[in-house]
Short mmCIF file of C-alpha atoms in Angstrom, two decimals:
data_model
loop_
_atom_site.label_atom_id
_atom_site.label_comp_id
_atom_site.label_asym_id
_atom_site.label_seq_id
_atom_site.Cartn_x
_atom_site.Cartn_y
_atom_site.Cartn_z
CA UNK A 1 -44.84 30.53 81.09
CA UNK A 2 -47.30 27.63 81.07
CA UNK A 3 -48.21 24.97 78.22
CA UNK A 4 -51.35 26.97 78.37
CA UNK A 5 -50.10 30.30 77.63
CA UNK A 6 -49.89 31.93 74.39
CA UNK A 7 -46.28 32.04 72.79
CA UNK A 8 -45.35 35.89 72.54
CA UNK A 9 -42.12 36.89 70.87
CA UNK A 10 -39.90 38.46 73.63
CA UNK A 11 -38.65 42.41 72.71
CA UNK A 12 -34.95 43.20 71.63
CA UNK A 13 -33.48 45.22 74.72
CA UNK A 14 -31.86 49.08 73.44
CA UNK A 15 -34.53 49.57 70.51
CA UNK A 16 -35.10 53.24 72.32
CA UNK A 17 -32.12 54.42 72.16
CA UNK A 18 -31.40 53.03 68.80
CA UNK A 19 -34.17 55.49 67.50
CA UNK A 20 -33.07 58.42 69.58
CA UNK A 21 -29.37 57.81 68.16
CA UNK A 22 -31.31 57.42 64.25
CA UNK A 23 -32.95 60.35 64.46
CA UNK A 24 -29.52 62.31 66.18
CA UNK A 25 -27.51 61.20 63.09
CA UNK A 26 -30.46 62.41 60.50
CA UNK A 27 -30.62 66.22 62.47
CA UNK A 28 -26.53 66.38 62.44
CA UNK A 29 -26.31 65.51 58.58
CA UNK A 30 -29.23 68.19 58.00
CA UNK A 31 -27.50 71.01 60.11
CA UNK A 32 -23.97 70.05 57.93
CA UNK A 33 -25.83 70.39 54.80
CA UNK A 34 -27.52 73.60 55.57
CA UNK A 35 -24.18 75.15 56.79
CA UNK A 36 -21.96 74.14 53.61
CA UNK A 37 -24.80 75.54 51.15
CA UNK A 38 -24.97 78.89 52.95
CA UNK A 39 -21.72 79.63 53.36
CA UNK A 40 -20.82 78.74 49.47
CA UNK A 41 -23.86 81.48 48.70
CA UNK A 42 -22.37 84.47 50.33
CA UNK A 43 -20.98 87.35 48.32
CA UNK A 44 -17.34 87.84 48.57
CA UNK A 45 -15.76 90.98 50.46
CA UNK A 46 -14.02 93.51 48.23
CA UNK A 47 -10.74 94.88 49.58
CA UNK A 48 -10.62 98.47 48.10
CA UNK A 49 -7.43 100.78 47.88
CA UNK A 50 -6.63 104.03 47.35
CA UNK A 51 -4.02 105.75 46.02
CA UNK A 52 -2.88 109.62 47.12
CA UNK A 53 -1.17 112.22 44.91
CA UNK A 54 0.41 115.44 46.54
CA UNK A 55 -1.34 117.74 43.94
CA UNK A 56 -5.23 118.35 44.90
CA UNK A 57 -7.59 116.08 42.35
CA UNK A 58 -10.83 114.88 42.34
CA UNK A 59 -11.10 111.06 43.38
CA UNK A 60 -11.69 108.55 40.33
CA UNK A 61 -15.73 107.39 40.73
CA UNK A 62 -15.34 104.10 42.66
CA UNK A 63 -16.59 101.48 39.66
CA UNK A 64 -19.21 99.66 40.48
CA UNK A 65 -19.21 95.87 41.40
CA UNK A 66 -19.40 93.39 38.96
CA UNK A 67 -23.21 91.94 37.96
CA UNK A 68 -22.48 87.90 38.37
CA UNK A 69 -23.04 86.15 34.90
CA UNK A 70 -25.70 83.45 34.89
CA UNK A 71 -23.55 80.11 34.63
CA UNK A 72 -25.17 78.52 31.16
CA UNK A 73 -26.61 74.71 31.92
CA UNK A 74 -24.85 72.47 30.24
CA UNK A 75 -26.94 71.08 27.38
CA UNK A 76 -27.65 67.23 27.89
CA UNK A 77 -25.61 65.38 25.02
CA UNK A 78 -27.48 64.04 22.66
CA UNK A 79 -28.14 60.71 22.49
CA UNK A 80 -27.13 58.44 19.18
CA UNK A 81 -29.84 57.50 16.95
CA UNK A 82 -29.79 54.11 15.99
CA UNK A 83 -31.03 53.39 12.58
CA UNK A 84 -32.48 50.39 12.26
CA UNK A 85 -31.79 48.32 8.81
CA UNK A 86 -34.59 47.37 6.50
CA UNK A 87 -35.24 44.00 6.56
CA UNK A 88 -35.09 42.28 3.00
CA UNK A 89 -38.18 41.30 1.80
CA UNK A 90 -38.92 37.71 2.22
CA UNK A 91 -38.41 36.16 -1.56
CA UNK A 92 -41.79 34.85 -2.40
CA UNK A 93 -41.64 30.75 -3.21
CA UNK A 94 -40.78 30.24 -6.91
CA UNK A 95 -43.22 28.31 -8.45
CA UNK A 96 -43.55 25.08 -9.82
CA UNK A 97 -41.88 25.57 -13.19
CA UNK A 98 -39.23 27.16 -12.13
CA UNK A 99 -37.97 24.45 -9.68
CA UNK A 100 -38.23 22.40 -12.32
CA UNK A 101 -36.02 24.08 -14.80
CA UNK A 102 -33.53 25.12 -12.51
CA UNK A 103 -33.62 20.86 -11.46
CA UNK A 104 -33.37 19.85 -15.26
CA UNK A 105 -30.64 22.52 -15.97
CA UNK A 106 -28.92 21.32 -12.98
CA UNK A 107 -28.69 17.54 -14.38
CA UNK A 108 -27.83 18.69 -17.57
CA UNK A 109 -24.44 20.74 -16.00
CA UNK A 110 -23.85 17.28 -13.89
CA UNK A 111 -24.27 15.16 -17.70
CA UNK A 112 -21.99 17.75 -18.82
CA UNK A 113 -19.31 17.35 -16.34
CA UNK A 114 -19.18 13.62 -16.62
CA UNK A 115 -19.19 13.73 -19.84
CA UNK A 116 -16.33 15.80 -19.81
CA UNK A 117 -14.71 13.29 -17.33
CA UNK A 118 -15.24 10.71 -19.06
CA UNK A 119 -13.63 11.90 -22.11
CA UNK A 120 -10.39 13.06 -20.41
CA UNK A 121 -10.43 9.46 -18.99
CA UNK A 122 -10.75 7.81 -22.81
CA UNK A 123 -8.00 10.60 -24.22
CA UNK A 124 -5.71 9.76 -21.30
CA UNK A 125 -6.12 5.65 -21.78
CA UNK A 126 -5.55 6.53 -25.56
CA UNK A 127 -2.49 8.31 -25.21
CA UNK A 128 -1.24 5.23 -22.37
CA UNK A 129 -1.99 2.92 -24.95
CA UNK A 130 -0.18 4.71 -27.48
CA UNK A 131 2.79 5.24 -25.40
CA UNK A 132 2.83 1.46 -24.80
CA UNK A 133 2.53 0.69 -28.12
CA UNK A 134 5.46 2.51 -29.11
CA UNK A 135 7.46 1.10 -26.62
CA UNK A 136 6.39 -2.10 -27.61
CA UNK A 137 7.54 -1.45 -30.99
CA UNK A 138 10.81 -0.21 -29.87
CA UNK A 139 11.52 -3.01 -28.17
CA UNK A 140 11.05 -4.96 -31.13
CA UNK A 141 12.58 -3.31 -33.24
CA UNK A 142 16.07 -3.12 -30.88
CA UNK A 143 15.20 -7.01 -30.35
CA UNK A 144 15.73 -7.67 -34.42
CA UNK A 145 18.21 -5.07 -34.44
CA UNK A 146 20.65 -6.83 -32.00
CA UNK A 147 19.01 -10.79 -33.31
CA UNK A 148 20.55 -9.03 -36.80
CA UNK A 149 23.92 -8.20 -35.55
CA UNK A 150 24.01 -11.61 -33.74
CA UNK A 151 23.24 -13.29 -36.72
CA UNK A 152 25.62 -11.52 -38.75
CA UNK A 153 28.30 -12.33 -36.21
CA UNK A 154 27.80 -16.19 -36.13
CA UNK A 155 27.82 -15.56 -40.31
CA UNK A 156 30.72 -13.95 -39.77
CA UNK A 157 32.39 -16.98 -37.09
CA UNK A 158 31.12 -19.57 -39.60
CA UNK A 159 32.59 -17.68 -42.30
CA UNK A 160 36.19 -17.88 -40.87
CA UNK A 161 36.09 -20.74 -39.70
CA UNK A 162 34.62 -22.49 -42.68
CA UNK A 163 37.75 -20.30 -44.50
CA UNK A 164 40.12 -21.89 -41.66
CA UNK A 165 38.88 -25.37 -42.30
CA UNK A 166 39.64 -24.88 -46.13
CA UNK A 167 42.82 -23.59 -45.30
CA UNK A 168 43.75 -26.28 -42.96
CA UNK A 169 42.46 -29.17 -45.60
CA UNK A 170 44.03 -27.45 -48.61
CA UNK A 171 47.19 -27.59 -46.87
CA UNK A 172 46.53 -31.26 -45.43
CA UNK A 173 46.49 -31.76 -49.31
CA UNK A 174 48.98 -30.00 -50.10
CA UNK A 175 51.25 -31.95 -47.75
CA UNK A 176 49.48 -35.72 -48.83
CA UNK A 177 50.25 -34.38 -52.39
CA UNK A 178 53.58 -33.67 -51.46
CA UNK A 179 54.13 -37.28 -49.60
CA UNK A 180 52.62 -39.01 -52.65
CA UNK A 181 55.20 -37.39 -54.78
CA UNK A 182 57.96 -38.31 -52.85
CA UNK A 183 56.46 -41.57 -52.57
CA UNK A 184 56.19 -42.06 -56.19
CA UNK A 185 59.95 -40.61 -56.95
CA UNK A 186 61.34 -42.84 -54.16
CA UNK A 187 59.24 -45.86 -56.02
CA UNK A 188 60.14 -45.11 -59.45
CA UNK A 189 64.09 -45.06 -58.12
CA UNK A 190 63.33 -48.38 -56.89
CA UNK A 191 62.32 -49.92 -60.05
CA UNK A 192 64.46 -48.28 -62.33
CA UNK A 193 67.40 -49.54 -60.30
CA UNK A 194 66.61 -53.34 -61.20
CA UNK A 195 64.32 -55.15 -58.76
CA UNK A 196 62.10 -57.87 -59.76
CA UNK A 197 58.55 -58.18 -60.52
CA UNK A 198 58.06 -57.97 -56.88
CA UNK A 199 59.38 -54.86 -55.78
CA UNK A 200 56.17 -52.94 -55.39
CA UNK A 201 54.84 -55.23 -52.82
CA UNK A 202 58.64 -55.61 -51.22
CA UNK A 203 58.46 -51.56 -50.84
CA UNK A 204 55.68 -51.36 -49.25
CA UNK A 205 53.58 -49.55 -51.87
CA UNK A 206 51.68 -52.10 -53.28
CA UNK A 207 48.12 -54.03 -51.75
CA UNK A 208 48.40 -55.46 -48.75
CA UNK A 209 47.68 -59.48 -48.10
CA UNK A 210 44.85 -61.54 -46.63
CA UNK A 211 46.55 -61.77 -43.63
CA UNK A 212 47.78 -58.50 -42.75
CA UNK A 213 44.25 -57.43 -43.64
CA UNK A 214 43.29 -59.46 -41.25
CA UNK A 215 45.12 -57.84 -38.39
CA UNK A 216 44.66 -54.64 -39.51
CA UNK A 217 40.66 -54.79 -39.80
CA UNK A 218 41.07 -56.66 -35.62
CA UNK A 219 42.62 -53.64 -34.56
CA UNK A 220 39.84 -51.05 -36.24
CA UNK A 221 37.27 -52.91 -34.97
CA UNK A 222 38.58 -52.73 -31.37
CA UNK A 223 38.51 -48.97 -31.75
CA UNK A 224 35.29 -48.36 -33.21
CA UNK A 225 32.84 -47.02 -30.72
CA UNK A 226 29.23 -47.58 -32.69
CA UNK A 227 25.93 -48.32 -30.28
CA UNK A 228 24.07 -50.99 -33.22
CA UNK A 229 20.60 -49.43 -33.57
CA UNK A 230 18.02 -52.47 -32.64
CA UNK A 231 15.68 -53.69 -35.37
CA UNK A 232 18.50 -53.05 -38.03
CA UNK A 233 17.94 -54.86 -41.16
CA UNK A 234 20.80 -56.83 -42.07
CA UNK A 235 24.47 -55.70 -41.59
CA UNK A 236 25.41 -53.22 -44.39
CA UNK A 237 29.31 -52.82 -44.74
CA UNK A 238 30.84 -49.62 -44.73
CA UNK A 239 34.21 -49.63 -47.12
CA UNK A 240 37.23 -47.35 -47.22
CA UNK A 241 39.82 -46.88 -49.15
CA UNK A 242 43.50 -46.27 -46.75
CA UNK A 243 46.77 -44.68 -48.01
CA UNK A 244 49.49 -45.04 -45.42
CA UNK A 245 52.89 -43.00 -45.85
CA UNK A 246 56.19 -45.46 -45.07
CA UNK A 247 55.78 -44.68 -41.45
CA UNK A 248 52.73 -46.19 -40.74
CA UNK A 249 51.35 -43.00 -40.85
CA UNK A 250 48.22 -42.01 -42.17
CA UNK A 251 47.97 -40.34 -45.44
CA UNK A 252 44.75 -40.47 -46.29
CA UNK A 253 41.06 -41.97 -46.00
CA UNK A 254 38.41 -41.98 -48.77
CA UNK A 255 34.39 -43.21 -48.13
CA UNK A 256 34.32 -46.10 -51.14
CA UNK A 257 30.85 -47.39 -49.87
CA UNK A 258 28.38 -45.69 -47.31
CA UNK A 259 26.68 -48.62 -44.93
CA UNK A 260 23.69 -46.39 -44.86
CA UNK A 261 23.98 -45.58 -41.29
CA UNK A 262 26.18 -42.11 -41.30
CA UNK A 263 26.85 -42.75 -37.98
CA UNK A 264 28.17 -45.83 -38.73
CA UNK A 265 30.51 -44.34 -41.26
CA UNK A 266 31.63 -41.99 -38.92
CA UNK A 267 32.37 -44.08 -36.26
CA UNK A 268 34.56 -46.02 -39.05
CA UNK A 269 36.88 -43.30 -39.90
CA UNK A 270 37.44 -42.54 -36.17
CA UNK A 271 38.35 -45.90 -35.75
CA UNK A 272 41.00 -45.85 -38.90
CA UNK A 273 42.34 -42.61 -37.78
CA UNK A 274 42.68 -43.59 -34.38
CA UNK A 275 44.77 -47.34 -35.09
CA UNK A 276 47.65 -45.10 -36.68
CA UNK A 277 50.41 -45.42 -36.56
CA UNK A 278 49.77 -48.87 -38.84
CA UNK A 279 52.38 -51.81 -38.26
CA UNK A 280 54.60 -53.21 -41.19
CA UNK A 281 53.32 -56.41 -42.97
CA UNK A 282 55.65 -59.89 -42.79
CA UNK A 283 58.21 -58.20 -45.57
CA UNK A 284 58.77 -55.46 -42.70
CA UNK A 285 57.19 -52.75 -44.68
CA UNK A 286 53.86 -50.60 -44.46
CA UNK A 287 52.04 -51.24 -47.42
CA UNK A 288 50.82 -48.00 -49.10
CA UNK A 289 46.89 -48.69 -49.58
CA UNK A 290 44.45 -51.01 -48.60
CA UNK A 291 40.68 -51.46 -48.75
CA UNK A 292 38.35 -51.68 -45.16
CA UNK A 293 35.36 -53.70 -45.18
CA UNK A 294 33.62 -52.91 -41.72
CA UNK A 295 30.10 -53.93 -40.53
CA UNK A 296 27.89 -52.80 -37.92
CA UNK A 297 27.42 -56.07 -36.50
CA UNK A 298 30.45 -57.81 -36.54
CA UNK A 299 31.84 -55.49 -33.76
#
């Protein structure tokens, strides 16, 4: 082959006997097919027998074959009929008015429910409201309840102890009546057994002098505790009257004059209560009463 010659496509060595051996195969298959179909068509061979009897009879007639029966075809099955569904009718578009009243009833169901809503919601805050309310009231009413008892208890404290205080001063009298008594029996025995003109001041029982007051009103001014209120016009005296049992003793002490200042006063008594027990004049006796005079300002 030359660039010049014409390309030719080369043949497949055995393509003869590839055909002979083709058409062998086809005229084998054809020869089995023609055997097996003739030899399934022929009629079978009857075996006949007979059967001998020793007495002389005529033969039976020989029956005659059987006529083959045409083999029925079976009958194609039939095939299901599918039955197709009606299609529904395509709903022709409402008109106009209609959309409209199916809208407005619509927005009158969705008013409705809100409605509805919204009065469950007010009937619920109500009953809240209520329910607070009452509780509130409760409360209030358990408050006075129990400010009731605790004011009847502190009556009832006050009470006693108001009654304890009376009992405790009527029998602080009782015992400065008592002392005075004695006092006075114990002075009458004096005088009645012949002292002078002098013996009430000798015993004791009589006013005490300027000197002895003195000492006295020193010592009560050392223990009064009184904080002199500034800008005080002038210096108002407070004055008590002091019994004093032979002791020295206090028996008793009475408010003669108010200073005006009540805590003054106070501070006063305190003072006189707390110089007991009282020391015995120059006659070596405790005199039985004597006046006070105090003042703020001459502490």
């Amino acid at each position: 082959m030359t660039d010049h010659t014409p390309y030719t496509v080369p043949k497949e060595p055995g393509g003869i006997r590839a055909v002979v051996l083709a058409v062998a195969v086809h005229i084998a298959l054809l020869a089995f097919f023609w055997i097996g179909i003739d030899w399934q068509s022929e009629t079978p061979v009857a075996v006949k027998a007979e059967i001998w009897d020793m007495q002389a009879r005529e033969a039976a007639p020989v029956a005659p074959p059987p006529e083959p029966q045409p083999q029925p075809k079976p009958e194609p099955e039939p095939k299901p009929v599918v039955k197709e569904e009606p299609k529904p009718d395509p709903e022709p578009p409402k008109p106009k008015v209609d959309i409209a009243l199916e809208q407005e009833k619509k927005r009158k169901e969705e008013e409705r429910k809100q409605k509805l809503a919204q009065q469950e919601k007010e009937k619920k805050e109500k009953l809240e409201k209520e329910k607070a309310e009452e509780n509130r009231k409760k409360l209030a009413e358990e408050k006075k309840k129990q400010e009731e008892a605790d004011k009847k208890k502190l009556d009832q404290q006050k009470a006693e102890a108001d009654k304890k205080r009376k009992q405790q001063e009527a029998a602080e009298q009782k015992r400065r009546d008592e002392a005075r008594a004695e006092e006075m029996r114990r002075l009458t025995g004096a005088i009645g057994s012949g002292g002078t003109g002098q013996a009430e001041k000798s015993t004791g029982s009589g006013r005490a002098d300027a000197s002895y007051l003195q000492k006295i009103g020193a010592r009560i001014r050392s223990n009064t505790v009184f904080n002199v209120p500034d800008g005080l016009a002038g210096n108002p005296a407070a004055e008590f009257d002091v019994e004093l049992l032979p002791d020295g003793s206090l028996r008793g002490v009475r408010l003669r004059k108010s200073s005006g200042l009540a805590g003054f006063d106070e501070a006063v008594k305190r003072a006189i209560e707390r110089s007991q027990p009282f020391p015995a004049d120059d006659t070596g006796k405790v005199p039985g009463r004597f006046t006070v005079v105090h003042k703020p300002k001459d502490q």
